[in-house]
mmCIF file of C-alpha atoms in Angstrom:
data_model
loop_
_atom_site.group_PDB
_atom_site.id
_atom_site.type_symbol
_atom_site.label_atom_id
_atom_site.label_comp_id
_atom_site.label_asym_id
_atom_site.label_seq_id
_atom_site.Cartn_x
_atom_site.Cartn_y
_atom_site.Cartn_z
ATOM 1 C CA MET A 142 -4.635 29.184 13.106
ATOM 2 C CA ALA A 143 -1.462 29.728 11.124
ATOM 3 C CA ASP A 144 -1.499 28.964 7.447
ATOM 4 C CA THR A 145 1.288 28.049 5.078
ATOM 5 C CA THR A 146 3.002 30.800 3.142
ATOM 6 C CA SER A 147 5.004 31.295 0.004
ATOM 7 C CA MET A 148 7.941 33.274 -1.148
ATOM 8 C CA THR A 149 5.540 34.190 -3.958
ATOM 9 C CA THR A 150 1.803 33.513 -3.778
ATOM 10 C CA ASN A 151 0.347 30.313 -2.372
ATOM 11 C CA PRO A 152 -2.985 30.208 -0.519
ATOM 12 C CA ASN A 153 -1.195 28.298 2.213
ATOM 13 C CA THR A 154 2.008 30.344 2.304
ATOM 14 C CA HIS A 155 3.638 33.701 3.195
ATOM 15 C CA PRO A 156 6.276 36.119 1.836
ATOM 16 C CA ASN A 157 9.884 34.968 1.630
ATOM 17 C CA PRO A 158 11.459 35.647 5.020
ATOM 18 C CA HIS A 159 14.890 35.838 3.359
ATOM 19 C CA PRO A 160 14.383 37.922 0.184
ATOM 20 C CA ALA A 161 18.103 38.371 -0.368
ATOM 21 C CA ALA A 162 18.449 34.608 -0.713
ATOM 22 C CA THR A 163 16.244 34.380 -3.802
ATOM 23 C CA THR A 164 18.398 36.291 -6.264
ATOM 24 C CA GLY A 165 20.031 34.387 -9.098
ATOM 25 C CA THR A 166 19.469 30.811 -10.202
ATOM 26 C CA THR A 167 22.360 28.798 -8.832
ATOM 27 C CA GLY A 168 23.297 30.736 -5.726
ATOM 28 C CA SER A 169 22.271 33.570 -3.497
ATOM 29 C CA ALA A 170 23.742 37.025 -3.477
ATOM 30 C CA ALA A 171 26.285 35.738 -0.949
ATOM 31 C CA GLY A 172 27.075 32.714 -3.117
ATOM 32 C CA GLY A 173 25.276 30.199 -0.906
ATOM 33 C CA PRO A 174 22.448 27.786 -1.702
ATOM 34 C CA ILE A 175 19.007 29.232 -2.431
ATOM 35 C CA PRO A 176 16.094 27.963 -0.312
ATOM 36 C CA THR A 177 12.998 26.911 -2.239
ATOM 37 C CA VAL A 178 10.888 25.462 0.596
ATOM 38 C CA ILE A 179 11.081 26.325 4.292
ATOM 39 C CA ALA A 180 8.894 24.421 6.757
ATOM 40 C CA ASP A 181 8.900 26.079 10.169
ATOM 41 C CA ARG A 182 7.465 23.998 13.049
ATOM 42 C CA VAL A 183 4.544 22.753 10.977
ATOM 43 C CA ASP A 184 1.553 20.995 12.541
ATOM 44 C CA ILE A 185 -1.191 19.520 10.350
ATOM 45 C CA VAL A 186 -4.400 18.307 11.982
ATOM 46 C CA TYR A 187 -7.361 16.375 10.578
ATOM 47 C CA ARG A 188 -10.724 16.575 12.305
ATOM 48 C CA VAL A 189 -12.722 13.361 12.342
ATOM 49 C CA ASN A 190 -16.390 13.150 13.295
ATOM 50 C CA GLY A 191 -17.091 10.844 16.206
ATOM 51 C CA THR A 192 -20.136 8.638 16.705
ATOM 52 C CA GLY A 193 -23.300 10.531 15.900
ATOM 53 C CA ALA A 194 -21.508 13.671 14.746
ATOM 54 C CA GLY A 195 -22.348 13.074 11.117
ATOM 55 C CA ARG A 196 -26.076 12.528 11.599
ATOM 56 C CA GLY A 197 -28.800 14.888 10.476
ATOM 57 C CA SER A 198 -29.369 17.052 7.435
ATOM 58 C CA ALA A 199 -26.786 18.843 5.314
ATOM 59 C CA THR A 200 -27.861 22.123 6.940
ATOM 60 C CA ALA A 201 -27.158 20.705 10.383
ATOM 61 C CA ALA A 202 -23.739 19.533 9.226
ATOM 62 C CA LEU A 203 -22.971 23.004 7.836
ATOM 63 C CA ASN A 204 -24.014 24.619 11.105
ATOM 64 C CA ARG A 205 -21.680 22.299 12.994
ATOM 65 C CA MET A 206 -18.820 23.324 10.702
ATOM 66 C CA LEU A 207 -19.514 27.021 11.260
ATOM 67 C CA ARG A 208 -19.601 26.513 15.013
ATOM 68 C CA ARG A 209 -16.653 24.154 14.970
ATOM 69 C CA LYS A 210 -14.528 25.798 17.644
ATOM 70 C CA GLN A 211 -17.416 26.030 20.081
ATOM 71 C CA THR A 212 -18.904 22.614 19.453
ATOM 72 C CA GLU A 213 -15.983 20.276 18.727
ATOM 73 C CA LYS A 214 -16.157 18.646 22.145
ATOM 74 C CA ALA A 215 -19.962 18.509 22.207
ATOM 75 C CA SER A 216 -20.222 16.997 18.724
ATOM 76 C CA GLY A 217 -17.540 14.382 19.329
ATOM 77 C CA VAL A 218 -15.033 15.745 16.797
ATOM 78 C CA ARG A 219 -11.647 14.094 17.247
ATOM 79 C CA LYS A 220 -8.362 15.726 16.239
ATOM 80 C CA VAL A 221 -5.813 13.565 14.436
ATOM 81 C CA HIS A 222 -2.300 15.041 14.341
ATOM 82 C CA ALA A 223 -0.973 13.948 10.941
ATOM 83 C CA VAL A 224 2.205 16.066 11.103
ATOM 84 C CA ARG A 225 3.830 17.332 14.317
ATOM 85 C CA ASN A 226 6.360 20.154 14.641
ATOM 86 C CA VAL A 227 8.199 19.431 11.366
ATOM 87 C CA SER A 228 10.929 21.834 10.237
ATOM 88 C CA PHE A 229 13.291 21.641 7.267
ATOM 89 C CA THR A 230 14.745 23.782 4.476
ATOM 90 C CA ALA A 231 15.022 22.570 0.878
ATOM 91 C CA TYR A 232 17.404 24.170 -1.624
ATOM 92 C CA ARG A 233 17.575 24.544 -5.381
ATOM 93 C CA GLY A 234 19.140 21.572 -7.115
ATOM 94 C CA GLU A 235 18.170 19.069 -4.425
ATOM 95 C CA ALA A 236 16.192 15.867 -4.880
ATOM 96 C CA ILE A 237 14.680 14.975 -1.514
ATOM 97 C CA GLY A 238 13.058 11.653 -0.708
ATOM 98 C CA LEU A 239 10.265 11.342 1.854
ATOM 99 C CA ILE A 240 10.111 7.953 3.521
ATOM 100 C CA GLY A 241 8.217 6.398 6.406
ATOM 101 C CA THR A 242 5.835 3.580 7.180
ATOM 102 C CA ASN A 243 2.179 3.798 6.156
ATOM 103 C CA GLY A 244 0.351 6.689 7.809
ATOM 104 C CA SER A 245 3.538 8.538 8.773
ATOM 105 C CA GLY A 246 2.421 11.824 7.150
ATOM 106 C CA LYS A 247 4.490 11.869 3.944
ATOM 107 C CA SER A 248 1.684 12.579 1.468
ATOM 108 C CA THR A 249 -0.010 14.955 3.909
ATOM 109 C CA LEU A 250 3.150 17.049 4.196
ATOM 110 C CA LEU A 251 3.523 17.085 0.406
ATOM 111 C CA LYS A 252 -0.041 18.376 -0.022
ATOM 112 C CA ALA A 253 0.607 21.118 2.516
ATOM 113 C CA VAL A 254 3.745 22.226 0.645
ATOM 114 C CA ALA A 255 1.620 22.371 -2.524
ATOM 115 C CA GLY A 256 -0.900 24.611 -0.745
ATOM 116 C CA LEU A 257 -3.677 22.007 -0.839
ATOM 117 C CA LEU A 258 -3.936 21.500 2.921
ATOM 118 C CA PRO A 259 -3.908 24.177 5.639
ATOM 119 C CA VAL A 260 -1.471 23.950 8.525
ATOM 120 C CA GLU A 261 -2.686 24.170 12.110
ATOM 121 C CA ASN A 262 0.468 25.811 13.451
ATOM 122 C CA GLY A 263 3.731 26.996 11.919
ATOM 123 C CA ARG A 264 4.456 28.231 8.406
ATOM 124 C CA ILE A 265 5.533 26.886 5.020
ATOM 125 C CA TYR A 266 7.402 29.263 2.703
ATOM 126 C CA THR A 267 7.846 28.345 -0.968
ATOM 127 C CA ASP A 268 9.709 29.937 -3.847
ATOM 128 C CA GLY A 269 7.170 29.978 -6.684
ATOM 129 C CA GLN A 270 4.148 27.694 -6.957
ATOM 130 C CA PRO A 271 5.008 24.056 -6.178
ATOM 131 C CA SER A 272 3.558 21.518 -8.607
ATOM 132 C CA LEU A 273 2.115 18.337 -7.121
ATOM 133 C CA LEU A 274 2.167 15.653 -9.782
ATOM 134 C CA GLY A 275 -1.330 14.558 -10.803
ATOM 135 C CA VAL A 276 -3.062 17.567 -9.238
ATOM 136 C CA ASN A 277 -1.751 20.550 -11.162
ATOM 137 C CA ALA A 278 -2.268 18.676 -14.418
ATOM 138 C CA ALA A 279 -6.062 19.051 -14.538
ATOM 139 C CA LEU A 280 -6.765 16.070 -16.785
ATOM 140 C CA MET A 281 -10.262 14.931 -17.783
ATOM 141 C CA ASN A 282 -11.226 11.298 -18.327
ATOM 142 C CA ASP A 283 -13.702 12.035 -21.131
ATOM 143 C CA LEU A 284 -11.082 13.797 -23.258
ATOM 144 C CA THR A 285 -8.496 12.044 -25.397
ATOM 145 C CA GLY A 286 -4.913 11.766 -24.255
ATOM 146 C CA GLU A 287 -3.973 14.283 -26.957
ATOM 147 C CA ARG A 288 -6.460 16.875 -25.662
ATOM 148 C CA ASN A 289 -5.298 16.246 -22.117
ATOM 149 C CA VAL A 290 -1.680 16.934 -23.053
ATOM 150 C CA TYR A 291 -2.746 20.427 -24.141
ATOM 151 C CA LEU A 292 -5.077 20.881 -21.163
ATOM 152 C CA GLY A 293 -2.436 19.807 -18.653
ATOM 153 C CA GLY A 294 0.220 21.978 -20.276
ATOM 154 C CA LEU A 295 -2.025 25.048 -20.226
ATOM 155 C CA ALA A 296 -2.895 24.373 -16.569
ATOM 156 C CA MET A 297 0.833 24.488 -15.761
ATOM 157 C CA GLY A 298 1.237 27.846 -17.509
ATOM 158 C CA MET A 299 2.736 26.650 -20.790
ATOM 159 C CA SER A 300 1.754 28.392 -24.024
ATOM 160 C CA ARG A 301 0.122 26.497 -26.891
ATOM 161 C CA GLU A 302 3.309 26.961 -28.906
ATOM 162 C CA GLN A 303 5.406 25.413 -26.140
ATOM 163 C CA ILE A 304 3.016 22.478 -25.839
ATOM 164 C CA LYS A 305 3.042 21.939 -29.603
ATOM 165 C CA GLU A 306 6.848 21.905 -29.615
ATOM 166 C CA ARG A 307 7.027 19.336 -26.811
ATOM 167 C CA TYR A 308 3.931 17.294 -27.685
ATOM 168 C CA GLN A 309 5.703 14.390 -29.399
ATOM 169 C CA ASP A 310 8.349 14.236 -26.678
ATOM 170 C CA ILE A 311 5.583 14.009 -24.058
ATOM 171 C CA VAL A 312 3.856 11.158 -25.904
ATOM 172 C CA ASP A 313 7.113 9.288 -26.519
ATOM 173 C CA PHE A 314 8.231 9.727 -22.924
ATOM 174 C CA SER A 315 4.962 8.308 -21.575
ATOM 175 C CA GLY A 316 5.126 5.226 -23.795
ATOM 176 C CA ILE A 317 1.351 5.498 -24.311
ATOM 177 C CA ASN A 318 1.581 4.597 -27.998
ATOM 178 C CA GLU A 319 4.010 1.695 -27.709
ATOM 179 C CA LYS A 320 1.204 -0.850 -28.201
ATOM 180 C CA GLY A 321 -1.244 1.156 -30.279
ATOM 181 C CA ASP A 322 -2.618 4.613 -30.988
ATOM 182 C CA PHE A 323 -3.902 5.128 -27.430
ATOM 183 C CA ILE A 324 -3.176 8.863 -27.333
ATOM 184 C CA THR A 325 -6.268 9.441 -29.521
ATOM 185 C CA LEU A 326 -8.544 7.490 -27.135
ATOM 186 C CA PRO A 327 -10.381 8.945 -24.102
ATOM 187 C CA MET A 328 -8.417 8.690 -20.874
ATOM 188 C CA ARG A 329 -11.224 6.670 -19.296
ATOM 189 C CA THR A 330 -10.019 3.769 -21.477
ATOM 190 C CA TYR A 331 -6.517 3.921 -19.965
ATOM 191 C CA SER A 332 -5.268 1.689 -17.200
ATOM 192 C CA SER A 333 -4.253 3.448 -13.982
ATOM 193 C CA GLY A 334 -0.606 2.933 -14.936
ATOM 194 C CA MET A 335 -1.043 4.510 -18.371
ATOM 195 C CA ALA A 336 -2.819 7.533 -16.882
ATOM 196 C CA ALA A 337 -0.099 7.966 -14.242
ATOM 197 C CA ARG A 338 2.646 7.800 -16.883
ATOM 198 C CA LEU A 339 0.910 10.439 -19.002
ATOM 199 C CA ARG A 340 0.485 12.734 -15.980
ATOM 200 C CA PHE A 341 4.155 12.424 -15.113
ATOM 201 C CA SER A 342 5.174 13.047 -18.729
ATOM 202 C CA ILE A 343 3.079 16.232 -18.898
ATOM 203 C CA ALA A 344 4.382 17.494 -15.549
ATOM 204 C CA ALA A 345 7.990 16.700 -16.472
ATOM 205 C CA ALA A 346 7.735 18.613 -19.768
ATOM 206 C CA LYS A 347 8.051 21.885 -17.870
ATOM 207 C CA ASP A 348 10.873 23.040 -15.639
ATOM 208 C CA HIS A 349 9.526 23.545 -12.112
ATOM 209 C CA ASP A 350 10.914 25.507 -9.206
ATOM 210 C CA VAL A 351 9.495 22.808 -6.930
ATOM 211 C CA LEU A 352 8.111 19.492 -8.231
ATOM 212 C CA LEU A 353 6.334 17.176 -5.777
ATOM 213 C CA ILE A 354 5.996 13.518 -6.812
ATOM 214 C CA ASP A 355 3.925 11.038 -4.806
ATOM 215 C CA GLU A 356 4.623 7.394 -5.751
ATOM 216 C CA ALA A 357 4.520 8.184 -9.494
ATOM 217 C CA LEU A 358 7.720 6.273 -10.252
ATOM 218 C CA ALA A 359 6.129 3.050 -9.016
ATOM 219 C CA THR A 360 4.049 2.867 -12.206
ATOM 220 C CA GLY A 361 5.273 1.543 -15.504
ATOM 221 C CA ASP A 362 8.059 -0.821 -16.428
ATOM 222 C CA ARG A 363 11.726 -0.412 -15.604
ATOM 223 C CA SER A 364 12.455 1.506 -18.829
ATOM 224 C CA PHE A 365 9.863 4.167 -17.901
ATOM 225 C CA GLN A 366 11.282 4.398 -14.391
ATOM 226 C CA LYS A 367 14.767 4.969 -15.821
ATOM 227 C CA ARG A 368 13.446 7.727 -18.100
ATOM 228 C CA SER A 369 11.707 9.312 -15.116
ATOM 229 C CA GLU A 370 14.841 9.199 -12.974
ATOM 230 C CA ALA A 371 16.883 10.768 -15.785
ATOM 231 C CA ARG A 372 14.288 13.526 -16.192
ATOM 232 C CA ILE A 373 14.388 14.276 -12.463
ATOM 233 C CA ARG A 374 18.158 14.700 -12.719
ATOM 234 C CA GLU A 375 17.606 17.161 -15.591
ATOM 235 C CA LEU A 376 15.103 19.154 -13.520
ATOM 236 C CA ARG A 377 17.655 19.425 -10.744
ATOM 237 C CA LYS A 378 20.287 20.735 -13.163
ATOM 238 C CA HIS A 379 17.892 23.552 -14.079
ATOM 239 C CA ALA A 380 17.946 24.721 -10.448
ATOM 240 C CA GLY A 381 14.687 23.016 -9.498
ATOM 241 C CA THR A 382 13.889 21.118 -6.306
ATOM 242 C CA VAL A 383 12.249 17.695 -6.443
ATOM 243 C CA PHE A 384 10.431 15.937 -3.585
ATOM 244 C CA LEU A 385 9.738 12.227 -4.054
ATOM 245 C CA VAL A 386 7.472 10.130 -1.830
ATOM 246 C CA SER A 387 8.083 6.436 -2.371
ATOM 247 C CA HIS A 388 7.918 3.098 -0.586
ATOM 248 C CA SER A 389 10.688 1.840 -2.879
ATOM 249 C CA ASN A 390 14.053 2.352 -1.228
ATOM 250 C CA LYS A 391 15.694 1.630 -4.579
ATOM 251 C CA SER A 392 13.862 4.522 -6.267
ATOM 252 C CA ILE A 393 14.923 6.807 -3.414
ATOM 253 C CA ARG A 394 18.558 5.659 -3.695
ATOM 254 C CA ASP A 395 18.630 6.065 -7.468
ATOM 255 C CA THR A 396 16.998 9.505 -7.459
ATOM 256 C CA CYS A 397 17.609 11.411 -4.223
ATOM 257 C CA ASP A 398 20.681 12.771 -2.459
ATOM 258 C CA ARG A 399 18.825 13.685 0.736
ATOM 259 C CA VAL A 400 16.037 11.991 2.684
ATOM 260 C CA LEU A 401 13.448 13.125 5.233
ATOM 261 C CA TRP A 402 12.211 10.231 7.376
ATOM 262 C CA LEU A 403 8.772 10.801 8.909
ATOM 263 C CA GLU A 404 7.319 8.475 11.525
ATOM 264 C CA ARG A 405 3.951 9.046 13.248
ATOM 265 C CA GLY A 406 3.953 12.569 11.849
ATOM 266 C CA GLU A 407 7.315 13.522 13.345
ATOM 267 C CA LEU A 408 10.591 14.152 11.523
ATOM 268 C CA ARG A 409 12.738 11.312 12.805
ATOM 269 C CA MET A 410 15.816 11.926 10.633
ATOM 270 C CA ASP A 411 17.037 14.320 7.919
ATOM 271 C CA GLY A 412 20.301 13.650 6.128
ATOM 272 C CA PRO A 413 22.199 12.025 3.229
ATOM 273 C CA THR A 414 20.294 9.244 1.489
ATOM 274 C CA ASP A 415 22.531 6.307 2.427
ATOM 275 C CA GLU A 416 22.718 7.292 6.100
ATOM 276 C CA VAL A 417 18.975 7.750 6.524
ATOM 277 C CA LEU A 418 18.042 4.624 4.565
ATOM 278 C CA LYS A 419 20.464 2.542 6.625
ATOM 279 C CA GLU A 420 18.698 3.616 9.827
ATOM 280 C CA TYR A 421 15.258 3.232 8.248
ATOM 281 C CA GLU A 422 16.005 -0.282 7.004
ATOM 282 C CA THR A 423 17.200 -1.239 10.483
ATOM 283 C CA PHE A 424 13.948 0.172 11.880
ATOM 284 C CA THR A 425 11.739 -1.680 9.386
ATOM 285 C CA GLY A 426 13.702 -4.937 9.402
ATOM 286 C CA GLY A 427 15.694 -4.624 6.200
ATOM 287 C CA PRO A 428 15.658 -3.150 2.677
ATOM 288 C CA ASP A 429 12.664 -3.627 0.457
ATOM 289 C CA LYS A 430 13.027 -6.902 -1.392
ATOM 290 C CA PRO A 431 10.789 -8.685 -3.864
ATOM 291 C CA LYS A 432 8.767 -11.342 -2.134
ATOM 292 C CA PRO A 433 10.197 -14.796 -2.928
ATOM 293 C CA LYS A 434 7.956 -17.075 -4.909
ATOM 294 C CA PRO A 435 6.595 -19.930 -2.796
ATOM 295 C CA LYS A 436 8.446 -23.171 -3.444
ATOM 296 C CA ALA A 437 6.452 -25.868 -5.151
ATOM 297 C CA LYS A 438 5.659 -28.756 -2.831
ATOM 298 C CA PRO A 439 7.405 -32.004 -3.860
ATOM 299 C CA LYS A 440 5.094 -34.601 -5.305
ATOM 300 C CA PRO A 441 4.480 -37.494 -2.879
ATOM 301 C CA LYS A 442 6.146 -40.763 -3.814
ATOM 302 C CA PRO A 443 3.710 -43.494 -4.812
ATOM 303 C CA THR A 444 3.068 -46.212 -2.211
ATOM 304 C CA PRO A 445 1.704 -49.697 -2.784
ATOM 305 C CA ASP A 446 -1.671 -48.512 -1.505
ATOM 306 C CA SER A 447 -1.705 -45.496 -3.833
ATOM 307 C CA ALA A 448 -0.373 -47.287 -6.938
ATOM 308 C CA PRO A 449 -2.814 -47.086 -9.843
ATOM 309 C CA ALA A 450 -4.990 -50.160 -10.126
ATOM 310 C CA GLN A 451 -4.532 -52.285 -13.193
ATOM 311 C CA SER A 452 -7.476 -52.280 -15.560
ATOM 312 C CA GLN A 453 -9.510 -55.450 -15.596
ATOM 313 C CA ALA A 454 -10.905 -57.201 -18.671
ATOM 314 C CA PRO A 455 -13.409 -60.080 -18.665
ATOM 315 C CA ASP A 456 -12.252 -63.564 -19.723
ATOM 316 C CA SER A 457 -14.699 -64.397 -22.455
ATOM 317 C CA THR A 458 -14.231 -68.145 -22.051
ATOM 318 C CA SER A 459 -14.798 -68.568 -18.341
ATOM 319 C CA GLY A 460 -16.432 -65.392 -17.156
ATOM 320 C CA ARG A 461 -13.407 -64.617 -14.933
ATOM 321 C CA THR A 462 -11.619 -61.305 -14.929
ATOM 322 C CA THR A 463 -7.927 -61.093 -15.695
ATOM 323 C CA ALA A 464 -5.459 -58.209 -15.704
ATOM 324 C CA SER A 465 -5.065 -56.708 -19.141
ATOM 325 C CA PRO A 466 -1.472 -56.268 -20.377
#
């Protein structure tokens, strides 16, 4: 089984096949663009246990794993091809959107580029260690946001001095303290949106050769999204490459100049953002739009039968009832 490789060191990757192309920061020795990620005919396969395959003790399960190649058919293990024969080259300074319907393989491919998933066939070469947002920042729910800023920064290779210099910018960027001193509270008290904003803010505090973002811009209000988009543009100026997975076509349009469209694990289209999104929107039935609010049903007009009955009051002199005014 082939694994993914890196132009430096990635457990999933291999040495740079074009070493001459990695010199400099804005161009290669020949003056051309510098590749940061090369995917070469990549297949990614999940193995799913069939009926009865997961029964028995933990020891039995371990034995099945060790004898996987010999017993896959006998144990009912089913192969699911999440990514099929995908090839592309990403260059420094690019922001690349990954789009596709649910289950198309976008997040799976991103994890493989980060070295978190093995490839079945083919190779992935990366320049430096890609950073997958929310994974490289090893945050802990029982620690305060402040402690996690330092922990996440150290996990990304920043020094304590660098973190201290950028600490206030990280907090301000995240907007965590806009409604109170939340940065001093444990992260377990944060909403999922607050935690996602803090993770993005920590990851964006460092310049990355390759930054991988999976739906992070969908969290937070519009002002946070604008700050995030501006920061991505800054990262690109510093010769980094950004990959963005999103179901929001608007976020892709605002952020990316190139798009990879995956469908059923296959690369259906690779090209300029507007061209690919036009085809994708035709495929899916139109651009993403906010769902219209249901119209309120008109109130039915009163009928003689449904008119409110007049209240009745007894006539004290005769015992009859008469309509009260």
